[in-house]
Tab-separated table of C-alpha atoms in Angstrom:
chain	number	residue	atom	x	y	z
M	120	MET	CA	-75.645	50.963	-159.301
M	121	GLU	CA	-75.499	47.791	-157.254
M	122	LYS	CA	-72.299	49.032	-155.580
M	123	GLU	CA	-73.876	52.469	-154.920
M	124	ASN	CA	-76.876	50.884	-153.277
M	125	ILE	CA	-74.757	48.792	-151.013
M	126	PHE	CA	-72.808	51.877	-149.947
M	127	LEU	CA	-76.121	53.849	-149.329
M	128	GLU	CA	-77.350	50.926	-147.208
M	129	LYS	CA	-74.212	51.053	-145.056
M	130	ILE	CA	-74.532	54.812	-144.626
M	131	ALA	CA	-78.320	54.560	-143.690
M	132	ASP	CA	-77.379	51.874	-141.161
M	133	ILE	CA	-74.926	54.147	-139.379
M	134	LEU	CA	-77.188	57.206	-139.603
M	135	GLU	CA	-80.017	54.970	-138.143
M	136	CYS	CA	-82.472	55.961	-140.965
M	137	ASP	CA	-84.287	54.266	-143.833
M	138	THR	CA	-82.148	53.543	-147.010
M	139	ASP	CA	-84.653	55.443	-149.114
M	140	THR	CA	-84.067	58.614	-147.184
M	141	VAL	CA	-80.310	58.426	-148.043
M	142	SER	CA	-79.203	59.672	-151.456
M	143	MET	CA	-75.835	60.469	-153.019
M	144	ASP	CA	-76.706	64.195	-152.897
M	145	MET	CA	-77.597	64.206	-149.180
M	146	ASP	CA	-75.566	66.448	-147.073
M	147	PHE	CA	-75.122	63.913	-144.304
M	148	ARG	CA	-74.340	66.288	-141.450
M	149	GLU	CA	-77.105	68.789	-142.176
M	150	ASP	CA	-79.941	66.592	-143.644
M	151	ILE	CA	-80.429	64.433	-140.542
M	152	GLU	CA	-81.776	65.543	-137.268
M	153	ASP	CA	-79.185	64.144	-134.950
M	154	TRP	CA	-75.775	64.090	-136.565
M	155	ASP	CA	-72.875	63.750	-134.130
M	156	SER	CA	-69.104	62.944	-134.472
M	157	LEU	CA	-69.516	59.431	-133.223
M	158	LYS	CA	-71.536	58.600	-136.408
M	159	GLY	CA	-68.536	60.127	-138.307
M	160	PHE	CA	-66.123	57.795	-136.556
M	161	SER	CA	-68.445	54.928	-137.361
M	162	MET	CA	-68.208	55.775	-141.031
M	163	LEU	CA	-64.475	55.960	-141.001
M	164	ILE	CA	-64.370	52.442	-139.414
M	165	MET	CA	-66.724	51.207	-142.056
M	166	PHE	CA	-64.539	52.559	-144.913
M	167	GLU	CA	-61.612	50.735	-143.220
M	168	GLU	CA	-63.365	47.451	-142.693
M	169	ASP	CA	-65.572	47.164	-145.790
M	170	TYR	CA	-63.503	49.173	-148.432
M	171	ASP	CA	-60.037	48.767	-146.974
M	172	LYS	CA	-59.699	52.599	-147.166
M	173	LYS	CA	-58.254	54.695	-144.419
M	174	VAL	CA	-59.655	58.173	-144.785
M	175	SER	CA	-58.097	60.818	-142.400
M	176	VAL	CA	-60.410	62.813	-140.119
M	177	ASN	CA	-59.286	65.992	-141.900
M	178	ARG	CA	-60.193	64.619	-145.216
M	179	PHE	CA	-63.518	63.454	-143.888
M	180	LEU	CA	-64.230	66.843	-142.542
M	181	GLU	CA	-63.956	68.227	-146.172
M	182	CYS	CA	-66.624	65.843	-147.475
M	183	ARG	CA	-70.027	67.339	-147.386
M	184	LYS	CA	-72.288	64.908	-149.357
M	185	VAL	CA	-72.606	61.199	-149.417
M	186	LYS	CA	-71.191	61.057	-152.987
M	187	ASP	CA	-68.087	62.745	-151.588
M	188	LEU	CA	-67.705	59.842	-149.246
M	189	TYR	CA	-68.364	57.438	-152.075
M	190	GLU	CA	-65.639	58.911	-154.260
M	191	GLU	CA	-63.209	58.605	-151.253
M	192	VAL	CA	-63.732	54.814	-150.878
M	193	GLN	CA	-63.703	54.248	-154.683
M	194	SER	CA	-60.501	56.289	-155.196
T	94	MET	CA	-55.676	34.612	-127.045
T	95	PRO	CA	-54.772	33.356	-123.571
T	96	VAL	CA	-57.603	33.150	-120.899
T	97	THR	CA	-56.534	32.580	-117.371
T	98	LYS	CA	-58.706	30.563	-114.895
T	99	ILE	CA	-59.223	30.897	-111.196
T	100	SER	CA	-61.519	29.038	-108.735
T	101	GLY	CA	-61.952	28.753	-104.972
T	102	VAL	CA	-62.990	32.397	-104.475
T	103	LYS	CA	-66.223	34.496	-104.254
T	104	ILE	CA	-67.297	38.072	-103.967
T	105	GLU	CA	-68.815	38.676	-100.613
T	106	ALA	CA	-69.880	42.297	-100.658
T	107	MET	CA	-69.758	45.299	-103.043
T	108	THR	CA	-70.658	49.047	-102.485
T	109	ALA	CA	-70.138	52.051	-104.674
T	110	CYS	CA	-70.070	55.806	-103.667
T	111	VAL	CA	-70.422	58.949	-105.765
T	112	PRO	CA	-70.275	62.595	-104.861
T	113	ALA	CA	-73.634	64.066	-104.028
T	114	ASN	CA	-72.838	66.984	-106.249
T	115	ILE	CA	-74.390	66.851	-109.715
T	116	ALA	CA	-72.974	68.241	-112.880
T	117	ASP	CA	-75.766	68.848	-115.466
T	118	ASN	CA	-74.327	68.580	-119.013
T	119	MET	CA	-77.167	70.687	-120.510
T	120	VAL	CA	-75.850	73.486	-118.429
T	121	VAL	CA	-72.024	72.739	-118.514
T	122	GLY	CA	-72.002	71.956	-122.196
T	123	GLY	CA	-73.483	75.360	-123.090
T	124	GLY	CA	-70.146	76.995	-123.085
T	125	ILE	CA	-68.511	74.756	-125.657
T	126	PHE	CA	-71.270	73.314	-127.938
T	127	SER	CA	-74.200	75.054	-129.788
T	128	GLU	CA	-77.646	74.149	-128.559
T	129	HIS	CA	-78.280	71.908	-131.464
T	130	GLU	CA	-74.800	70.146	-131.192
T	131	LEU	CA	-75.246	69.692	-127.432
T	132	LYS	CA	-78.570	67.953	-127.829
T	133	ASN	CA	-77.028	65.510	-130.333
T	134	VAL	CA	-73.856	64.898	-128.271
T	135	LEU	CA	-75.923	64.165	-125.182
T	136	LYS	CA	-78.224	61.897	-127.082
T	137	ALA	CA	-75.262	59.808	-128.607
T	138	THR	CA	-73.099	59.629	-125.549
T	139	GLY	CA	-76.138	59.096	-123.229
T	140	ILE	CA	-74.636	61.317	-120.533
T	141	GLU	CA	-77.051	63.701	-119.090
T	142	LYS	CA	-75.791	64.257	-115.680
T	143	ARG	CA	-72.485	63.335	-113.992
T	144	ARG	CA	-71.147	63.220	-110.318
T	145	VAL	CA	-68.242	65.299	-109.674
T	146	CYS	CA	-66.542	66.335	-106.417
T	147	LYS	CA	-67.512	69.905	-105.430
T	148	ASN	CA	-64.368	70.459	-103.238
T	149	ASP	CA	-60.738	70.286	-104.197
T	150	ASP	CA	-59.835	68.282	-101.207
T	151	THR	CA	-62.363	65.478	-101.672
T	152	THR	CA	-60.659	62.563	-103.287
T	153	ALA	CA	-61.222	59.057	-104.697
T	154	LEU	CA	-59.927	57.673	-101.350
T	155	ASP	CA	-62.864	59.428	-99.491
T	156	LEU	CA	-65.458	58.008	-101.797
T	157	SER	CA	-63.965	54.534	-101.538
T	158	LEU	CA	-63.592	54.636	-97.813
T	159	LYS	CA	-67.192	55.431	-97.465
T	160	ALA	CA	-68.076	52.531	-99.587
T	161	ALA	CA	-65.854	50.240	-97.503
T	162	GLU	CA	-67.303	51.507	-94.138
T	163	ASN	CA	-70.731	50.623	-95.425
T	164	ILE	CA	-69.667	47.094	-95.829
T	165	PHE	CA	-68.243	46.840	-92.234
T	166	GLU	CA	-71.390	48.454	-90.873
T	167	ASN	CA	-73.895	46.163	-92.646
T	168	THR	CA	-72.197	42.664	-92.664
T	169	GLU	CA	-70.545	40.302	-90.234
T	170	LEU	CA	-67.178	41.281	-91.636
T	171	LYS	CA	-64.484	42.246	-88.987
T	172	ARG	CA	-61.443	44.288	-89.291
T	173	GLU	CA	-59.252	41.365	-88.506
T	174	ASP	CA	-60.694	39.307	-91.310
T	175	ILE	CA	-58.936	41.546	-93.867
T	176	GLY	CA	-55.861	39.999	-95.149
T	177	ALA	CA	-54.763	42.429	-97.815
T	178	VAL	CA	-55.679	45.792	-99.253
T	179	VAL	CA	-55.594	46.517	-103.126
T	180	PHE	CA	-56.394	49.954	-104.470
T	181	VAL	CA	-56.834	50.529	-108.114
T	182	THR	CA	-56.514	54.244	-109.102
T	183	PHE	CA	-54.445	56.753	-111.176
T	184	THR	CA	-55.396	59.522	-108.815
T	185	PRO	CA	-54.071	58.677	-105.408
T	186	ASP	CA	-54.149	61.253	-102.535
T	187	ASN	CA	-50.327	61.561	-102.844
T	188	GLN	CA	-47.764	60.413	-105.401
T	189	MET	CA	-46.164	58.664	-102.493
T	190	PRO	CA	-47.028	56.728	-100.438
T	191	ASN	CA	-50.062	54.917	-101.919
T	192	ASN	CA	-53.689	55.081	-101.155
T	193	ALA	CA	-53.808	51.371	-99.747
T	194	THR	CA	-51.760	52.249	-96.863
T	195	LEU	CA	-53.992	55.037	-95.946
T	196	VAL	CA	-56.992	52.739	-96.127
T	197	GLN	CA	-55.089	50.378	-93.687
T	198	ARG	CA	-54.900	53.318	-91.157
T	199	GLN	CA	-58.192	54.913	-91.762
T	200	LEU	CA	-60.130	51.805	-91.334
T	201	GLY	CA	-58.073	50.571	-88.445
T	202	LEU	CA	-56.821	47.307	-90.071
T	203	GLY	CA	-54.082	45.212	-88.725
T	204	ASN	CA	-50.393	46.033	-89.440
T	205	PHE	CA	-49.401	42.527	-90.687
T	206	ILE	CA	-50.991	42.806	-94.042
T	207	PRO	CA	-49.820	43.776	-97.582
T	208	ALA	CA	-51.378	47.045	-98.935
T	209	PHE	CA	-50.656	48.346	-102.383
T	210	ASP	CA	-52.015	50.376	-105.314
T	211	ILE	CA	-52.427	49.371	-108.972
T	212	ASN	CA	-51.994	52.213	-111.456
T	213	LEU	CA	-54.553	51.506	-114.367
T	214	ALA	CA	-57.259	53.489	-115.991
T	215	CYS	CA	-60.504	52.213	-117.407
T	216	SER	CA	-59.555	48.516	-117.420
T	217	GLY	CA	-58.581	48.630	-113.818
T	218	TYR	CA	-61.526	47.001	-112.009
T	219	VAL	CA	-61.003	43.774	-113.935
T	220	TYR	CA	-57.352	43.750	-113.105
T	221	GLY	CA	-58.035	44.416	-109.458
T	222	LEU	CA	-60.489	41.719	-109.197
T	223	TRP	CA	-58.122	39.287	-110.739
T	224	ILE	CA	-55.244	40.192	-108.523
T	225	SER	CA	-57.375	40.181	-105.401
T	226	SER	CA	-58.722	36.798	-106.233
T	227	LEU	CA	-55.397	35.262	-106.703
T	228	MET	CA	-54.276	36.717	-103.379
T	229	ALA	CA	-57.452	35.641	-101.479
T	230	TYR	CA	-56.907	32.084	-102.860
T	231	ASN	CA	-53.124	32.125	-102.148
T	232	MET	CA	-53.337	33.685	-98.568
T	233	ASN	CA	-56.673	32.076	-97.735
T	234	LYS	CA	-57.731	35.524	-96.405
T	235	LYS	CA	-60.284	38.126	-97.447
T	236	VAL	CA	-59.115	40.819	-99.567
T	237	LEU	CA	-60.492	44.452	-99.509
T	238	PHE	CA	-60.251	45.749	-103.054
T	239	LEU	CA	-61.059	49.448	-103.626
T	240	ASP	CA	-61.351	51.147	-106.896
T	241	GLY	CA	-61.889	54.795	-107.163
T	242	GLU	CA	-61.084	57.821	-109.427
T	243	LYS	CA	-61.316	61.565	-109.156
T	244	GLN	CA	-60.847	62.886	-112.660
T	245	SER	CA	-62.717	66.131	-112.313
T	246	HIS	CA	-59.502	68.086	-111.394
T	247	LEU	CA	-57.730	66.612	-114.414
T	248	THR	CA	-60.521	67.396	-117.005
T	249	SER	CA	-60.702	70.642	-118.869
T	250	LYS	CA	-64.169	72.218	-119.013
T	251	LYS	CA	-63.380	73.685	-122.323
T	252	ASP	CA	-62.384	70.276	-123.969
T	253	LYS	CA	-65.130	69.003	-126.337
T	254	SER	CA	-63.886	65.335	-126.115
T	255	THR	CA	-63.709	65.015	-122.272
T	256	ALA	CA	-65.662	67.934	-120.594
T	257	LEU	CA	-69.122	66.151	-120.630
T	258	LEU	CA	-67.679	62.661	-120.148
T	259	MET	CA	-65.676	62.311	-116.941
T	260	GLY	CA	-67.036	61.604	-113.535
T	261	ASP	CA	-65.789	60.772	-109.917
T	262	ALA	CA	-66.607	57.631	-108.052
T	263	GLY	CA	-65.377	55.068	-105.444
T	264	SER	CA	-65.978	51.606	-104.574
T	265	ALA	CA	-65.208	48.718	-102.354
T	266	THR	CA	-65.441	44.960	-102.981
T	267	ILE	CA	-64.605	42.143	-100.631
T	268	ILE	CA	-63.214	38.959	-102.217
T	269	SER	CA	-63.087	35.842	-100.030
T	270	PRO	CA	-61.609	32.330	-100.304
T	271	ASP	CA	-64.498	29.791	-100.726
T	272	LYS	CA	-65.223	26.243	-101.437
T	273	ASN	CA	-67.557	26.385	-104.462
T	274	ASP	CA	-67.522	24.933	-107.935
T	275	ASN	CA	-67.362	28.268	-109.689
T	276	GLU	CA	-64.741	28.931	-112.395
T	277	TRP	CA	-63.684	32.503	-113.156
T	278	PHE	CA	-61.924	33.509	-116.322
T	279	PHE	CA	-59.996	36.541	-117.159
T	280	SER	CA	-58.375	37.937	-120.445
T	281	PHE	CA	-56.185	40.899	-120.987
T	282	GLU	CA	-54.782	42.891	-123.902
T	283	THR	CA	-52.267	45.653	-123.960
T	284	TYR	CA	-51.550	48.159	-126.749
T	285	GLY	CA	-48.770	50.488	-125.350
T	286	GLU	CA	-48.096	51.548	-128.961
T	287	ASP	CA	-51.306	53.567	-128.746
T	288	ARG	CA	-50.827	55.067	-125.305
T	289	GLU	CA	-51.145	58.712	-126.516
T	290	ALA	CA	-54.692	58.117	-127.684
T	291	LEU	CA	-55.765	58.667	-124.019
T	292	TYR	CA	-53.187	60.072	-121.529
T	293	ILE	CA	-52.111	62.909	-119.394
T	294	PRO	CA	-49.153	64.727	-121.045
T	295	ALA	CA	-47.437	66.413	-118.077
T	296	GLY	CA	-46.986	66.145	-114.425
T	297	GLY	CA	-45.348	62.668	-114.307
T	298	ALA	CA	-41.618	62.006	-114.147
T	299	ARG	CA	-41.106	62.198	-117.943
T	300	SER	CA	-42.454	65.676	-118.029
T	301	PRO	CA	-42.150	67.190	-114.455
T	302	LEU	CA	-44.734	69.979	-113.690
T	303	LYS	CA	-43.787	73.326	-115.152
T	304	LYS	CA	-45.499	76.681	-114.710
T	305	GLU	CA	-46.756	76.717	-118.338
T	306	ASP	CA	-48.336	73.333	-117.916
T	307	LEU	CA	-51.094	75.121	-115.983
T	308	ASP	CA	-51.985	77.352	-118.959
T	309	TYR	CA	-54.911	76.550	-121.143
T	310	VAL	CA	-53.868	75.996	-124.796
T	311	GLU	CA	-56.262	75.900	-127.719
T	312	ASP	CA	-56.179	73.151	-130.342
T	313	GLU	CA	-57.565	72.878	-133.929
T	314	ASP	CA	-61.171	72.081	-133.026
T	315	GLY	CA	-61.548	74.965	-130.612
T	316	SER	CA	-61.095	72.938	-127.512
T	317	SER	CA	-58.625	74.113	-124.913
T	318	ARG	CA	-56.948	72.106	-122.104
T	319	ARG	CA	-53.843	72.200	-119.747
T	320	ASN	CA	-50.895	69.835	-120.279
T	321	ILE	CA	-51.994	68.288	-116.861
T	322	ASP	CA	-55.439	67.491	-118.125
T	323	ILE	CA	-56.671	64.193	-119.572
T	324	LYS	CA	-56.190	64.337	-123.445
T	325	MET	CA	-58.250	61.948	-125.714
T	326	ASN	CA	-58.010	61.388	-129.412
T	327	GLY	CA	-61.675	60.412	-130.001
T	328	MET	CA	-61.115	58.644	-133.285
T	329	ASP	CA	-58.284	56.461	-131.964
T	330	VAL	CA	-60.206	55.422	-128.889
T	331	PHE	CA	-63.298	54.827	-130.868
T	332	ARG	CA	-61.550	52.586	-133.314
T	333	PHE	CA	-59.853	50.634	-130.469
T	334	VAL	CA	-63.279	50.153	-128.648
T	335	ILE	CA	-65.227	49.114	-131.797
T	336	GLN	CA	-62.638	46.721	-133.250
T	337	LYS	CA	-60.327	45.542	-130.410
T	338	VAL	CA	-62.629	45.491	-127.431
T	339	SER	CA	-65.492	43.899	-129.626
T	340	SER	CA	-63.199	41.013	-130.748
T	341	ASN	CA	-61.738	40.673	-127.183
T	342	ILE	CA	-65.079	39.929	-125.894
T	343	LYS	CA	-65.859	37.534	-128.694
T	344	SER	CA	-62.612	35.640	-128.339
T	345	THR	CA	-62.832	35.464	-124.566
T	346	MET	CA	-66.374	33.874	-124.713
T	347	GLU	CA	-65.280	31.540	-127.405
T	348	ASN	CA	-62.190	30.292	-125.558
T	349	VAL	CA	-64.275	29.855	-122.386
T	350	GLY	CA	-66.913	28.025	-124.331
T	351	ILE	CA	-69.792	30.089	-123.010
T	352	GLU	CA	-72.797	31.514	-124.904
T	353	GLU	CA	-74.400	34.842	-124.541
T	354	SER	CA	-77.587	33.152	-123.194
T	355	GLU	CA	-75.651	31.694	-120.274
T	356	ILE	CA	-74.513	35.154	-119.111
T	357	ASP	CA	-77.028	37.014	-116.910
T	358	PHE	CA	-75.646	40.549	-117.574
T	359	PHE	CA	-72.786	42.317	-119.239
T	360	ALA	CA	-71.252	44.918	-116.943
T	361	PHE	CA	-69.174	47.090	-119.529
T	362	HIS	CA	-67.021	50.078	-118.708
T	363	GLN	CA	-69.330	53.086	-119.378
T	364	ALA	CA	-67.339	54.756	-122.114
T	365	ASN	CA	-70.462	56.200	-123.777
T	366	GLU	CA	-73.752	54.682	-124.664
T	367	TYR	CA	-73.146	54.756	-128.526
T	368	MET	CA	-69.956	52.658	-128.169
T	369	LEU	CA	-71.669	50.188	-125.843
T	370	LYS	CA	-74.339	49.700	-128.451
T	371	GLN	CA	-71.726	49.175	-131.081
T	372	ILE	CA	-69.946	46.360	-129.039
T	373	SER	CA	-73.141	44.682	-128.249
T	374	LYS	CA	-74.300	44.720	-131.934
T	375	ARG	CA	-70.997	43.179	-133.065
T	376	ASN	CA	-71.279	40.588	-130.442
T	377	LYS	CA	-75.008	39.966	-130.980
T	378	ILE	CA	-75.636	40.793	-127.303
T	379	PRO	CA	-79.233	42.004	-126.598
T	380	PHE	CA	-78.894	45.540	-125.272
T	381	SER	CA	-81.280	44.752	-122.490
T	382	LYS	CA	-78.516	42.630	-120.930
T	383	VAL	CA	-76.145	45.522	-120.931
T	384	PRO	CA	-76.863	47.776	-117.787
T	385	ILE	CA	-76.310	51.552	-118.205
T	386	SER	CA	-75.467	54.010	-115.587
T	387	ILE	CA	-73.473	56.517	-117.508
T	388	ASP	CA	-76.697	58.703	-117.963
T	389	ARG	CA	-76.673	59.668	-114.321
T	390	TYR	CA	-73.096	59.124	-113.119
T	391	GLY	CA	-70.800	59.759	-116.102
T	392	ASN	CA	-67.535	57.956	-116.973
T	393	SER	CA	-65.561	57.476	-113.841
T	394	SER	CA	-62.860	55.413	-115.541
T	395	SER	CA	-62.432	51.828	-114.060
T	396	THR	CA	-65.012	52.561	-111.340
T	397	THR	CA	-67.922	52.548	-113.804
T	398	VAL	CA	-67.960	48.776	-113.610
T	399	PRO	CA	-68.821	48.595	-109.853
T	400	VAL	CA	-70.853	51.727	-110.032
T	401	THR	CA	-72.982	50.041	-112.806
T	402	ILE	CA	-73.405	46.868	-111.031
T	403	CYS	CA	-74.352	48.506	-107.621
T	404	SER	CA	-76.761	50.955	-109.268
T	405	GLU	CA	-78.529	48.781	-111.864
T	406	LYS	CA	-78.111	45.227	-110.562
T	407	LYS	CA	-78.340	45.514	-106.802
T	408	LYS	CA	-81.495	43.497	-106.564
T	409	GLU	CA	-80.234	40.720	-108.789
T	410	ILE	CA	-76.842	40.260	-107.003
T	411	THR	CA	-78.361	40.360	-103.559
T	412	GLU	CA	-81.163	37.938	-104.337
T	413	LYS	CA	-79.705	35.324	-106.767
T	414	ASN	CA	-76.875	33.736	-108.406
T	415	ASN	CA	-75.403	35.534	-111.548
T	416	ARG	CA	-72.984	34.654	-114.166
T	417	VAL	CA	-71.515	38.114	-115.301
T	418	LEU	CA	-69.218	39.214	-117.915
T	419	LEU	CA	-67.253	42.305	-116.865
T	420	SER	CA	-65.136	44.333	-119.395
T	421	GLY	CA	-63.026	47.423	-118.766
T	422	PHE	CA	-61.140	49.224	-121.653
T	423	GLY	CA	-59.307	52.429	-122.302
T	424	GLY	CA	-56.060	54.276	-121.094
T	425	GLY	CA	-53.054	52.207	-121.977
T	426	LEU	CA	-54.478	51.203	-124.222
T	427	SER	CA	-55.683	48.243	-122.176
T	428	ILE	CA	-58.494	45.745	-121.978
T	429	GLY	CA	-59.434	43.587	-119.104
T	430	THR	CA	-62.335	41.141	-119.428
T	431	GLY	CA	-63.689	38.670	-116.710
T	432	ILE	CA	-66.396	36.081	-116.529
T	433	ILE	CA	-67.211	35.732	-112.943
T	434	ASP	CA	-70.038	34.868	-110.496
T	435	ILE	CA	-71.848	37.187	-108.222
T	436	ASP	CA	-74.086	35.070	-106.011
T	437	GLU	CA	-76.295	36.536	-103.281
T	438	ILE	CA	-73.823	39.022	-101.932
T	439	TYR	CA	-74.219	42.031	-99.745
T	440	CYS	CA	-74.596	45.167	-101.827
T	441	GLY	CA	-74.796	48.724	-100.317
T	442	GLY	CA	-75.888	50.120	-103.626
T	443	ILE	CA	-74.749	53.616	-104.626
T	444	LEU	CA	-73.941	55.833	-101.618
T	445	GLU	CA	-73.843	59.607	-101.917
T	446	TYR	CA	-70.849	61.491	-100.442
T	447	GLU	CA	-71.951	64.847	-99.100
T	448	GLU	CA	-69.190	67.674	-99.013
């Protein structure tokens, strides 16, 4: 749980919203008001720096929910 | 990381010039983004309006000459005081000869002076300032340094990554030898291995212009552009800016031994507002010390640095002494960072070029 919460905090920081509004089931592109591709780029950088995971843009585009992203960095 | 030092020079004057013609991204962006997407893109990049040349035959040289003429008209500077002309641009009037020789003729400068261009993209203003400073010191003469770009004719209106970004602008800066105690510092980084992150594929000697280079070709994300248009890989440029540029600024400040609190403002290349916020966050620079001009002028490559200083800091640079960190980064990929002084200079602000 601890690991998941840390991940959610990092996602919330990039999305510029409160941590408690972000959940694993959140559709991160649809469920926030002002999604744009620069936030997506920020997530990819975060995966590289904090999880040592290089996720391709195409793979990222297939992820719909926050838990899909979490699975990518845990794999 | 090596940092190079120079002293014995000062900036004497600086003026920028943009086309009077305004491109409104809410209107232009309608063709390539949905209404919702467009709103979010404009919010993140911070670019609402841009200045672009209306006519095909208006160039970066025209904009920069107007800025230079403003300095001659409003200061004691005389034609014969100019010992050299340096022009930073990747969009010269002709492939050959260069823009600087045209400046010498158009402004009626003397014949016994060196005049040359430097081909660089977004990092160019810092390079030009560095070279001009070395020359001013070495020759003990004033250097007229111009920096201008016209990118609108090399930008596809149907390319999601560049269409709402690029602007046109020109500038002129006078660097003079001077006996003062100021020390200026410069650092540079080059990543030629990533050159295709931001480049123009065709029209140069490696790929001479062919008829089909003028056709619009669609790519995966639905954008389309010609081979002679600027092509940008958004993710690669983003990674470069967030990681390499952020750490370059940190290392430069550490090597010089200067704290954020000792710098009056940070004149960053206006890549987009989101990226500037990220650079500032990573370096714990209060965003209030990062002037923004991209919302009204767009990204005019290297010229965003003088445009930002002239539009946002005119009062400060004309009335008091300022310690300023400049940083330009982009095409190359290339970074130039400088820590300089701008002390009570003449500044003509932002002029508008009517076509």
